[in-house]
Coordinates of C-alpha atoms and ligand atoms in Angstrom, one line a residue:
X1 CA -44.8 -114.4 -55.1
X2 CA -45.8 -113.4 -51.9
X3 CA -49.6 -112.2 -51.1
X4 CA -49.5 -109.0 -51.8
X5 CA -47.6 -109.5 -55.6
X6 CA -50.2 -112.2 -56.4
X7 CA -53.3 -109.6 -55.2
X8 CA -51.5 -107.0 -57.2
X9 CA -50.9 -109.2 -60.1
X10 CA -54.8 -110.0 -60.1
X11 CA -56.3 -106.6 -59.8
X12 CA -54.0 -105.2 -63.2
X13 CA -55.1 -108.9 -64.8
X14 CA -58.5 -107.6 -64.3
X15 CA -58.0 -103.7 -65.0
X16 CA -56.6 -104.8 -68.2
X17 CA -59.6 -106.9 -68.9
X18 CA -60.7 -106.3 -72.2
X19 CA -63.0 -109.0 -73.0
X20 CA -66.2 -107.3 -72.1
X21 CA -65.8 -104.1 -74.6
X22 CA -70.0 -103.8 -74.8
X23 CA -70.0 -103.5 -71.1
X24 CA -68.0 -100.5 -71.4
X25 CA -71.3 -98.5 -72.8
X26 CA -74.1 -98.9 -70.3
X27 CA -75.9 -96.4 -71.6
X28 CA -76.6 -98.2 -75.3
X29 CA -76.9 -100.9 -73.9
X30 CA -80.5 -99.6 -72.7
X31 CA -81.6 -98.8 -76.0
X32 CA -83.1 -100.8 -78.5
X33 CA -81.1 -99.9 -81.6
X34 CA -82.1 -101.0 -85.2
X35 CA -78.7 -101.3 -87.0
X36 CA -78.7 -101.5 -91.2
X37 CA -75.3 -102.2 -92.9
X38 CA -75.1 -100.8 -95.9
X39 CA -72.9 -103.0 -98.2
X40 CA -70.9 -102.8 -101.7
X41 CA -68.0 -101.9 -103.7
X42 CA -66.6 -98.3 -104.0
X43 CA -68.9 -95.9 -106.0
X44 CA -71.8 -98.0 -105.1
X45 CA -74.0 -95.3 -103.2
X46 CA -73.6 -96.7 -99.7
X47 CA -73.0 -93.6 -98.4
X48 CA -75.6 -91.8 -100.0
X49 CA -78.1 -93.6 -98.8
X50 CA -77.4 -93.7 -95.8
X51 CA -77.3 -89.7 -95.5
X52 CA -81.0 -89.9 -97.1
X53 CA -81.7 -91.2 -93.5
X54 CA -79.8 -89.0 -91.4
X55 CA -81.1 -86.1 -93.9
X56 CA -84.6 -86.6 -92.3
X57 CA -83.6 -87.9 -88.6
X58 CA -85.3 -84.9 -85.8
X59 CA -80.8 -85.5 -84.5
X60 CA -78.1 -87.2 -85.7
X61 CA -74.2 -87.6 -86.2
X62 CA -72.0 -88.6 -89.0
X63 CA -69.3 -90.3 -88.0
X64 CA -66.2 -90.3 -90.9
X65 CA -62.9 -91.6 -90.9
X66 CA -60.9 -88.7 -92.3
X67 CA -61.4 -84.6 -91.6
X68 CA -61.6 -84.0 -95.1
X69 CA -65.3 -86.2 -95.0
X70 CA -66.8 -84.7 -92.1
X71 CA -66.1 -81.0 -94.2
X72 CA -67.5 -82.6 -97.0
X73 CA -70.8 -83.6 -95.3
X74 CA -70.9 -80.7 -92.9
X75 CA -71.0 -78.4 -96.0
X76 CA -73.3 -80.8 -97.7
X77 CA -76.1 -80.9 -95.2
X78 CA -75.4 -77.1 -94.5
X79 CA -76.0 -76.0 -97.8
X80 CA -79.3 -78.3 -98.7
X81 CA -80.8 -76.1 -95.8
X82 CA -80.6 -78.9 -92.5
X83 CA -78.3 -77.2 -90.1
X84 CA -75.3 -79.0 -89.1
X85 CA -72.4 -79.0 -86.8
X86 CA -68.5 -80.1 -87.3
X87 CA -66.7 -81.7 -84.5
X88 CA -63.0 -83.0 -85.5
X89 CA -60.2 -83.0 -83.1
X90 CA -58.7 -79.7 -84.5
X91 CA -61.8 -77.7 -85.2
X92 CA -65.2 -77.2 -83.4
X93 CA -67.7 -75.5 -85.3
X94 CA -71.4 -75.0 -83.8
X95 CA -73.8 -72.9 -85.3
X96 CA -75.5 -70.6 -82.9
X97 CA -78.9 -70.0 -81.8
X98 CA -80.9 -72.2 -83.8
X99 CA -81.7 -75.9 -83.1
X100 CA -79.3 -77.7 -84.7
X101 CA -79.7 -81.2 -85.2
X102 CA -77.3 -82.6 -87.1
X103 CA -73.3 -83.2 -86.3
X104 CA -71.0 -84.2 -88.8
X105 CA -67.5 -85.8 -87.0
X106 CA -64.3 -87.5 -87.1
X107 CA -65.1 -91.1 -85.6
X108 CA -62.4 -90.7 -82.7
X109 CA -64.4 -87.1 -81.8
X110 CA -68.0 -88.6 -81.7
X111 CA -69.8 -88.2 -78.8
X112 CA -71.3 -91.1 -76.8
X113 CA -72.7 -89.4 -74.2
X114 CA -75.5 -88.1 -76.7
X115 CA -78.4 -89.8 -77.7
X116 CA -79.9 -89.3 -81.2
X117 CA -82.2 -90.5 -83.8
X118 CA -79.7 -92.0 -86.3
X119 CA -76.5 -92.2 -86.7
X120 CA -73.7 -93.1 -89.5
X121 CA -71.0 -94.9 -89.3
X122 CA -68.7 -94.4 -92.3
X123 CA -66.2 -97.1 -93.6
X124 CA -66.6 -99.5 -91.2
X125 CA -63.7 -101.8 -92.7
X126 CA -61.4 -99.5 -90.8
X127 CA -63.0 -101.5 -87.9
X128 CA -59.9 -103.7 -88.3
X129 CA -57.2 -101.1 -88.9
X130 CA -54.1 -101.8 -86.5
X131 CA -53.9 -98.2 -85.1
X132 CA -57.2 -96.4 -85.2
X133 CA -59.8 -99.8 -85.1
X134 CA -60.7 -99.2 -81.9
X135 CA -62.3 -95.8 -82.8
X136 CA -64.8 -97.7 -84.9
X137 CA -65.7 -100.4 -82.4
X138 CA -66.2 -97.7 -79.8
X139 CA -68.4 -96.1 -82.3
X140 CA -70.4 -99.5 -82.9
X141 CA -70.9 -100.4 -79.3
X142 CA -71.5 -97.2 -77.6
X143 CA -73.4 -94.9 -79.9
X144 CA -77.2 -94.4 -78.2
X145 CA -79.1 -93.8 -81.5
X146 CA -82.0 -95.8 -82.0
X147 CA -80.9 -96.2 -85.9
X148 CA -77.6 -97.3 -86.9
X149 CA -76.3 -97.1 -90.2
X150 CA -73.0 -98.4 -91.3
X151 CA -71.6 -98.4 -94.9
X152 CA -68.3 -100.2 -95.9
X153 CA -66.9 -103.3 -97.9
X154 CA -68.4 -106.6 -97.9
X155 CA -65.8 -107.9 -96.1
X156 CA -66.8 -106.5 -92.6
X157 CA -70.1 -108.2 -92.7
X158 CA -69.6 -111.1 -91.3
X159 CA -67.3 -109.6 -88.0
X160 CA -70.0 -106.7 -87.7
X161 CA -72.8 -109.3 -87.6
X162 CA -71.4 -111.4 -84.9
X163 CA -70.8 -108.2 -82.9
X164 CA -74.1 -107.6 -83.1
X165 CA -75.1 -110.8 -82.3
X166 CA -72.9 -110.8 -79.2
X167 CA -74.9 -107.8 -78.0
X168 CA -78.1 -109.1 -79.3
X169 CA -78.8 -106.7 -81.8
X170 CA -80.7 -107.4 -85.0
X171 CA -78.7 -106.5 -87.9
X172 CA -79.9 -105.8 -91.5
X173 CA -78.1 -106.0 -94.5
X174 CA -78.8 -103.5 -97.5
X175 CA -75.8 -104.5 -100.4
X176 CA -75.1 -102.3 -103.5
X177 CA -73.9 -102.8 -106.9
X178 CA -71.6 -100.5 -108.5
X179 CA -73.1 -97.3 -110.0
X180 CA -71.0 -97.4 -113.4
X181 CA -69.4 -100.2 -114.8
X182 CA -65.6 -100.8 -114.6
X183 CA -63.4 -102.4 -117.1
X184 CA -59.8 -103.6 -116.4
X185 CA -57.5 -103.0 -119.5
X186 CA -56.2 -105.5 -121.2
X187 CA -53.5 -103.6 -122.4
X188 CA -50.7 -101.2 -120.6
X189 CA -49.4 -98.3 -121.3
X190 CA -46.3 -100.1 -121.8
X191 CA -44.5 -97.7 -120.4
X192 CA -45.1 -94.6 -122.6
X193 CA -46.3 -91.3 -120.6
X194 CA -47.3 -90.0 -124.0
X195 CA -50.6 -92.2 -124.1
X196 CA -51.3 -90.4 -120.7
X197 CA -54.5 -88.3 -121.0
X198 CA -57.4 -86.0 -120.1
X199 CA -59.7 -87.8 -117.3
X200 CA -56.7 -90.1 -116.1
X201 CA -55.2 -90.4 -112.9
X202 CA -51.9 -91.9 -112.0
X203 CA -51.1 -93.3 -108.8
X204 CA -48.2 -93.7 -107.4
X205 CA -46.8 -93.9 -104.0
X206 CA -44.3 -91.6 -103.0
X207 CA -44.4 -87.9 -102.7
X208 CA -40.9 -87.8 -104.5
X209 CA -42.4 -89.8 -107.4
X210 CA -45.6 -88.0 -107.4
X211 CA -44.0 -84.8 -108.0
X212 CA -41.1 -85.6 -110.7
X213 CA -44.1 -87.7 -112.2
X214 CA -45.9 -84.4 -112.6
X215 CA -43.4 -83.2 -114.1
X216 CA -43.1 -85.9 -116.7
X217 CA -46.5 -86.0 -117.8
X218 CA -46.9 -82.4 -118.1
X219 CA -43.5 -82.1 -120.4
X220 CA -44.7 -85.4 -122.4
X221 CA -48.4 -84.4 -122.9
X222 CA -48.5 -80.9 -122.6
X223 CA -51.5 -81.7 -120.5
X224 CA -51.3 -79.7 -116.6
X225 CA -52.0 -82.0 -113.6
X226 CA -53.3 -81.7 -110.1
X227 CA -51.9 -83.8 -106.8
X228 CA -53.4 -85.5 -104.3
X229 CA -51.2 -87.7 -101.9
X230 CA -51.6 -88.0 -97.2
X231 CA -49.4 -85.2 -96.6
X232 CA -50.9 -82.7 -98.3
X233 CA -53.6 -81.0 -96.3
X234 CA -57.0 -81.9 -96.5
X235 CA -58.1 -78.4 -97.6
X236 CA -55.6 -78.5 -100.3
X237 CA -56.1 -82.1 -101.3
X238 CA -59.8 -80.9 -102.1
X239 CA -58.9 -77.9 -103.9
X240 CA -56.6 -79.5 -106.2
X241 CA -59.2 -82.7 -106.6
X242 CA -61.5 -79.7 -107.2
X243 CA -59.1 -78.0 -110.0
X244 CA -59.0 -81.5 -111.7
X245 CA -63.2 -82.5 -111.5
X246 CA -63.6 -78.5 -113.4
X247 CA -63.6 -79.1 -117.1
X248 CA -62.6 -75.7 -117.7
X249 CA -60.0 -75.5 -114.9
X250 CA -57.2 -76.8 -117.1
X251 CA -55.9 -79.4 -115.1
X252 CA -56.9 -82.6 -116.8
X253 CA -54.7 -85.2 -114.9
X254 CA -54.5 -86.1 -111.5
X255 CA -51.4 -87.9 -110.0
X256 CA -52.2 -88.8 -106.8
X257 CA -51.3 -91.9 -103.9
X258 CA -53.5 -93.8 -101.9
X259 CA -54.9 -90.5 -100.4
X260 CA -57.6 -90.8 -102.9
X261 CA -58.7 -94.1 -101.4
X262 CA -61.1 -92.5 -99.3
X263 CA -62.9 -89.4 -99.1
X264 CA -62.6 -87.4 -102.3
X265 CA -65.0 -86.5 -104.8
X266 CA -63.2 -87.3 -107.7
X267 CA -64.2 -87.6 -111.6
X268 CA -61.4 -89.9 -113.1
X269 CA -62.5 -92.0 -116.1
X270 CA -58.9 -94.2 -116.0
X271 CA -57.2 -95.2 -113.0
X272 CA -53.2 -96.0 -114.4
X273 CA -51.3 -97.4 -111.9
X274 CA -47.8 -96.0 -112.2
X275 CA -46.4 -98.3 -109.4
X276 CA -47.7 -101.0 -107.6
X277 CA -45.5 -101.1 -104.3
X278 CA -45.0 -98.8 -101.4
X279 CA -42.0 -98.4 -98.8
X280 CA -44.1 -99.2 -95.6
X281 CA -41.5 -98.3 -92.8
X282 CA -40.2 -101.0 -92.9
X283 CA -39.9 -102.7 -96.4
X284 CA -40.9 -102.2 -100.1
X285 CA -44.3 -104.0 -100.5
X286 CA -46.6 -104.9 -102.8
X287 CA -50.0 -102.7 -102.3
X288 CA -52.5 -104.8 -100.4
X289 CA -55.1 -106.3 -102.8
X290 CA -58.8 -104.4 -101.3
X291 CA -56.5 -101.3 -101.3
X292 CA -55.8 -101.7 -105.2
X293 CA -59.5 -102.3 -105.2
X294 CA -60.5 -99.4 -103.3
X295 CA -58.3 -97.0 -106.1
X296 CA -59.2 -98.8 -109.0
X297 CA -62.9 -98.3 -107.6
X298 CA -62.3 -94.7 -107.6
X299 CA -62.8 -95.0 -111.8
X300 CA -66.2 -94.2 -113.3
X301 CA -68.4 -92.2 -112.2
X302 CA -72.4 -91.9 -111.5
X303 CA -74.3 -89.4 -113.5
X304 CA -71.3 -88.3 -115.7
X305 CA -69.4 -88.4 -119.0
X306 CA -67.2 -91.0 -117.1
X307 CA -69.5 -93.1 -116.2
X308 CA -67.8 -96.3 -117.6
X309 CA -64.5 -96.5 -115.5
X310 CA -61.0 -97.9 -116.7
X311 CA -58.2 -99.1 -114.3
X312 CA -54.6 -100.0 -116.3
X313 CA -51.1 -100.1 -115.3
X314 CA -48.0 -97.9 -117.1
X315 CA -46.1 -101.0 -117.3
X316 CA -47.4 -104.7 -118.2
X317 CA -45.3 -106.4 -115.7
X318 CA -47.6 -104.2 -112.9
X319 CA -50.7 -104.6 -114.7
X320 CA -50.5 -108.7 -114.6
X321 CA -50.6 -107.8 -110.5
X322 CA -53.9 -105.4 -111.1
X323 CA -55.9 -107.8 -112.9
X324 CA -54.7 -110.6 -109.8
X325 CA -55.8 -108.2 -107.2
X326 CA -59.0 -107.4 -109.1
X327 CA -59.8 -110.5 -109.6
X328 CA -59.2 -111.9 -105.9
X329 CA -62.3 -112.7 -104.1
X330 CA -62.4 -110.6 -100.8
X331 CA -61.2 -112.0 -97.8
X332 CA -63.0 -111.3 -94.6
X333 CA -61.9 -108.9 -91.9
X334 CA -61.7 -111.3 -88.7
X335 CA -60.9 -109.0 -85.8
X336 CA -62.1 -105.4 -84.7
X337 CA -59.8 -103.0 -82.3
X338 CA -59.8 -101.9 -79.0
X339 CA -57.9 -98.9 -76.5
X340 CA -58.5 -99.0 -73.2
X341 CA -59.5 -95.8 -72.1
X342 CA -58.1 -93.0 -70.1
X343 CA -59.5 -94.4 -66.9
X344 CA -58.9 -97.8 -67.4
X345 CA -54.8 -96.6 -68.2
X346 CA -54.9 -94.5 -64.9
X347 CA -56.3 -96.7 -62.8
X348 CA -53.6 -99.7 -64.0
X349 CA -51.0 -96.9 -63.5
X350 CA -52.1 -96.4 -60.0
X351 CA -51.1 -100.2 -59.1
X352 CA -47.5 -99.7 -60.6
X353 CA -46.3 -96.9 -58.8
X354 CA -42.8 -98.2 -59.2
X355 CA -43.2 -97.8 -63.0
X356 CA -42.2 -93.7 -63.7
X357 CA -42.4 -94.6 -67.6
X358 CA -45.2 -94.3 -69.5
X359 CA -44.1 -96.6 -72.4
X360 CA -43.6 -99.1 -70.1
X361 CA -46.8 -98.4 -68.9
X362 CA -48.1 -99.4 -72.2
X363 CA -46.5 -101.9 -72.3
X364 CA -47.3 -103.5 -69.2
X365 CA -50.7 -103.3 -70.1
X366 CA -50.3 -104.9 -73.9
X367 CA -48.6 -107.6 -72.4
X368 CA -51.5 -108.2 -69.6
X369 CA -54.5 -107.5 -71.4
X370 CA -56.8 -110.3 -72.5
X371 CA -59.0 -109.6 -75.3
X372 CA -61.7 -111.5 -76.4
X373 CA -61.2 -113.7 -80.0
X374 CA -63.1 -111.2 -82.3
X375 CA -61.3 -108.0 -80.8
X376 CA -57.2 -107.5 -80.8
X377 CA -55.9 -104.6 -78.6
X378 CA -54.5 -101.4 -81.3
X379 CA -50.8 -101.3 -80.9
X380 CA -49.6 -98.7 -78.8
X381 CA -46.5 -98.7 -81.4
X382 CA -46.9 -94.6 -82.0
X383 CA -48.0 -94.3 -78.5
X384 CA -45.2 -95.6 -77.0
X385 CA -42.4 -94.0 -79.4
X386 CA -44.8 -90.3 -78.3
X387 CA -44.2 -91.0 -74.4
X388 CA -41.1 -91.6 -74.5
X389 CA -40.2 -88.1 -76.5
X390 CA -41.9 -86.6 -73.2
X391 CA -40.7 -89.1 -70.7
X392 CA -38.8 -86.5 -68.6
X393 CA -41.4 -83.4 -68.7
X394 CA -43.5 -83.7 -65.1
X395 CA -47.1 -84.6 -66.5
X396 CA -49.8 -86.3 -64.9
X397 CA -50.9 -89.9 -66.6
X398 CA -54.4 -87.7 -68.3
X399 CA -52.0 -85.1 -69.6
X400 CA -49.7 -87.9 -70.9
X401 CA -52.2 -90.1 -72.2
X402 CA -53.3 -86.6 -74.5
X403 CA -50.8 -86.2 -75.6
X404 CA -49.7 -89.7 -76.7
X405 CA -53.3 -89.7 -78.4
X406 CA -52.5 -86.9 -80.6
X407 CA -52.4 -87.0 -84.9
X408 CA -48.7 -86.7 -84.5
X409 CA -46.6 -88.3 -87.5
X410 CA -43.8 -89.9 -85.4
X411 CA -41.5 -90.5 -88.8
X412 CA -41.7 -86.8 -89.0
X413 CA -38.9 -85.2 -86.6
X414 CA -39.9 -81.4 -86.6
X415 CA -43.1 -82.4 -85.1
X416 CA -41.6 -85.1 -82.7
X417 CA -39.9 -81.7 -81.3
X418 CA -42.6 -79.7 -81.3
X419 CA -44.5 -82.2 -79.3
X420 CA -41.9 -81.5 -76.5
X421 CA -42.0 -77.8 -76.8
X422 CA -45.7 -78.4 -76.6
X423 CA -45.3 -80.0 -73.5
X424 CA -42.8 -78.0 -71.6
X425 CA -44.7 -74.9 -71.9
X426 CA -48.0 -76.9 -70.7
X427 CA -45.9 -78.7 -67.9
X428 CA -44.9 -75.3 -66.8
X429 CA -48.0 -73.7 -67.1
X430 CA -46.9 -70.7 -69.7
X431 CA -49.0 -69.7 -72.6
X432 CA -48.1 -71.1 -75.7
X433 CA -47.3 -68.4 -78.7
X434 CA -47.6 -70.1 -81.5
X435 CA -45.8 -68.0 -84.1
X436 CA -42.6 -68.3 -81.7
X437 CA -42.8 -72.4 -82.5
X438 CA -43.4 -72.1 -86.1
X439 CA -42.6 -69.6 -88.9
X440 CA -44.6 -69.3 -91.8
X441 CA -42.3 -68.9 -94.8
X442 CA -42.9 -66.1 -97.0
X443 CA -42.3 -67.9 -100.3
X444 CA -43.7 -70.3 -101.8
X445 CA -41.7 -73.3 -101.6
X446 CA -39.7 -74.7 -105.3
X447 CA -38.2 -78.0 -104.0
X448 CA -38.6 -80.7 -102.1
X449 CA -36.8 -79.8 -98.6
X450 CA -39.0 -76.5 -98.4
X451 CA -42.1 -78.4 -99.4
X452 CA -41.6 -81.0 -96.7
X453 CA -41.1 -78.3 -93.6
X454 CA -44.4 -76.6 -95.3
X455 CA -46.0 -79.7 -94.3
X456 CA -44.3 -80.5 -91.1
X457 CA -45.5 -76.9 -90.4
X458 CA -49.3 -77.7 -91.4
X459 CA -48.9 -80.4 -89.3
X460 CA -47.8 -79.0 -85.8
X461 CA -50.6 -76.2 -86.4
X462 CA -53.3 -78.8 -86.5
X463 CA -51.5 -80.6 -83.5
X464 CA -51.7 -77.2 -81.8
X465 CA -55.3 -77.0 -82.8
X466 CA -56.2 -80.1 -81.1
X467 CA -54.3 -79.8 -78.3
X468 CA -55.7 -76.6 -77.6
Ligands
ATP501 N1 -79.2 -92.5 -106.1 C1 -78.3 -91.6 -106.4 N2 -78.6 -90.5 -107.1 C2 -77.7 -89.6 -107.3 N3 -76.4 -89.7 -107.0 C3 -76.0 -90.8 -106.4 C4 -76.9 -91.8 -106.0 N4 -76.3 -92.8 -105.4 C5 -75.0 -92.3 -105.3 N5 -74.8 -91.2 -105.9 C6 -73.6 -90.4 -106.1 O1 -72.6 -91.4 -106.6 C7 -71.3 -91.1 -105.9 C8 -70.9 -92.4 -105.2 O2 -71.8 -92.6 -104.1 P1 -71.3 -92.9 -102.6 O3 -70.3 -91.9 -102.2 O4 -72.5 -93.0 -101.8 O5 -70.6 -94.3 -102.8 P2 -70.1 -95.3 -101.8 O6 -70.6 -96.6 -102.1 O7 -70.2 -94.8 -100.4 O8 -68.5 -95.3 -102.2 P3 -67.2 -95.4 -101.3 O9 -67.0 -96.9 -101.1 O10 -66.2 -94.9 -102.2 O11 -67.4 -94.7 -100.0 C9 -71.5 -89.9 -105.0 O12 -71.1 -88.8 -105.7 C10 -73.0 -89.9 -104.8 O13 -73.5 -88.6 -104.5
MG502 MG1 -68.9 -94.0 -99.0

């Protein structure tokens, strides 16, 4: 290696340095911040409490891992009367001449740069999530709020405590007990869609099976149900969990996927799990045992005729698998995530000017970086398979690394073309008219195909709206 390889090699070792991620927020690092961690099962309140504080903070942001839960709370605080603001990636909504001192956001959207009296951070498991972790740590090192409150599973307290720790920040614990009881059935349905009935919801986890299921139930029971599964959007998913919380709305059973997990307001007495694996990408899997958890959690609820919640399986070969993954002690989340920034991507680019790809790029800089033993670096899986759809459109590495970043569903191919119109008309500096890229279709749509580009439509206008 001659001289100048070996100083080259050493100054991308250090600009993919990772080890230091607190270092990356000066600015919090100046304030004394008081951080609570609000811990328990699902249903246990965590959340509530934790907006009681925010509720009577002077400023303050919630920061929420889905769109659907900064609406929820943006129209929460709203209408008790203490103004607040939205900030996702796709929408912006600021309410005008008043002092407003409240922001409800998507975690990736929150804004560091501000400082405030308390802040929230929402789900704080998803700390160790392989693609979006790092929005979370970010969130956790960099917010400049003098009160910190962060709600999520037990299982993140020991990883959130030595953060802390490492930053020498004193750490409270506040844990929760569920609201309503929760009983696992000893018995199945043993296969028998008849014994399906008014409060239940079914889960299942395709959006094939979610739909002929439907179907099923609504022919065995005469009973009408609502759906709730990723793709549908977030607006719709709360309508529809809506129609099924109304007594009088006449949709008494929900059949839904994982999507209730998190974020929905939902009044099931009986979870019923319909099937306990799930195509991955890759493989058919078993469902991971805090996610079964986190569904079957989603039974019972606080302050209703529900409030003793049920969780059983159609068949009894599943259920044996429930009652395993119920009765699991939880296992400890041992590593949070981290992206390098924008800056930290350009200025690594900058010492590789023989590298044109972006992807390799990333890759350069995964197989470089050195992370320190409670942090792992996000793959840049979806990032990669983005760049190299716009590999040959003239971009600079900022426009790139945008676009790259975007809630694009790479297994979805209308969008993965979209992208690249996107691109092209930015690259060449022409307006983008939207209606030429996608056509709204005039009926609405009766099978499966139709229901799928309804989606893959949905989806490149919220792409649009956060590229915008
Ligand atoms: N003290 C309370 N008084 C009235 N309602 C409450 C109280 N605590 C919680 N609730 C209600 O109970 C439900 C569950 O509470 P919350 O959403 O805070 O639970 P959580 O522990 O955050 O659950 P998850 O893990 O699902 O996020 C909510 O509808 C909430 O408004
Ligand atoms: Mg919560």
């Amino acid at each position: 290696m001659s001289d100048g390889d070996k100083q080259r090699f050493n100054s991308l070792k250090q600009l993919s340095d990772l080890r230091f991620p607190a270092e990356w927020h000066p600015a919090a690092r100046t304030i004394q911040r008081k951080i609570i961690l609000h811990v328990g099962p699902t249903n246990s309140g965590k959340t509530y409490n934790a907006l009681k504080c925010l509720g009577s903070a002077n400023s303050g942001v919630y920061c929420g891992p889905l769109r659907l839960l900064a609406h929820e709370i943006f129209d929460r605080f709203n209408s008790k009367g203490i103004p607040c603001n939205l900030v996702t990636g796709e929408e912006r909504r600021e309410l005008k001449g008043i002092n407003v001192p409240l922001t409800s956001s998507t975690i990736e959207m929150v804004n560091l740069q501000k400082q405030v009296d308390v802040a929230v951070i929402d789900e704080i498991q998803m700390i160790s999530d392989q693609q979006r972790g790092w929005a979370w740590t970010q969130a956790l090192l960099g917010l400049q709020a003098k009160e910190i409150h962060i709600c999520g599973e037990p299982s993140a307290v020991p990883l959130v405590k030595s953060i802390c720790q490492s930053i020498n920040e004193d750490i409270e614990i506040r844990e929760y007990k569920r609201l309503s009881s929760l009983e696992i059935s000893q018995k199945s349905l043993d296969g028998d869609l008849k014994k399906i009935k008014k409060g239940d919801c079914v889960v299942t986890f395709s959006r094939k099976s979610i739909f002929s299921l439907k179907h099923e139930i609504e022919a065995a029971t005469g009973l009408r149900c609502a759906v709730a599964y990723g793709s549908l959007p977030p607006e719709t998913r709360s309508q529809q969990a809506k129609l099924f919380n109304d007594p009088n709305s006449g949709f008494d059973v929900l059949v839904a996927s994982d999507a209730i997990g998190m974020g929905l307001n939902l009044n099931i007495k009986r979870i019923v799990f319909e099937s306990i694996k799930k195509y991955d990408g890759i493989g058919v899997r078993y469902i991971p045992i805090p996610q079964i958890k986190q569904i079957a959690g989603r039974a019972g609820r606080f302050g209703t005729e529900n409030a003793v919640g049920e969780v059983t399986a159609l068949e009894t070969s599943d259920l044996k698998y429930v009652h395993q993954a119920m009765d699991a002690p939880h296992k400890n989340l041992e590593m949070a995530g981290l992206q390098p920034t924008m800056e930290m991507v350009e200025l690594f680019a900058h010492q590789l000017p023989d590298v044109k790809e972006f992807a390799v790029l990333l890759e350069k800089f995964e197989d470089l970086a050195r992370v320190d033993g409670q942090y792992f670096l996000c793959n840049f899986h979806t990032q990669k398979l983005i760049a190299n759809s716009i590999e040959l459109i003239p971009m600079t590495i900022p426009e790139r690394f945008i676009f790259v970043t975007g809630p694009i569903n790479t297994s979805d191919q209308r969008i993965m073309k979209n992208v690249q119109k996107f691109a092209m008309l930015h690259s060449q500096g022409k307006p983008c008219n939207i209606s030429r890229i996608v056509t709204i279709p005039e009926k609405v749509p009766h099978n499966d195909e139709l229901l799928g580009d309804l989606e893959s439509i949905h989806r490149t206008l919220m792409l649009y709206l956060w590229l915008r």
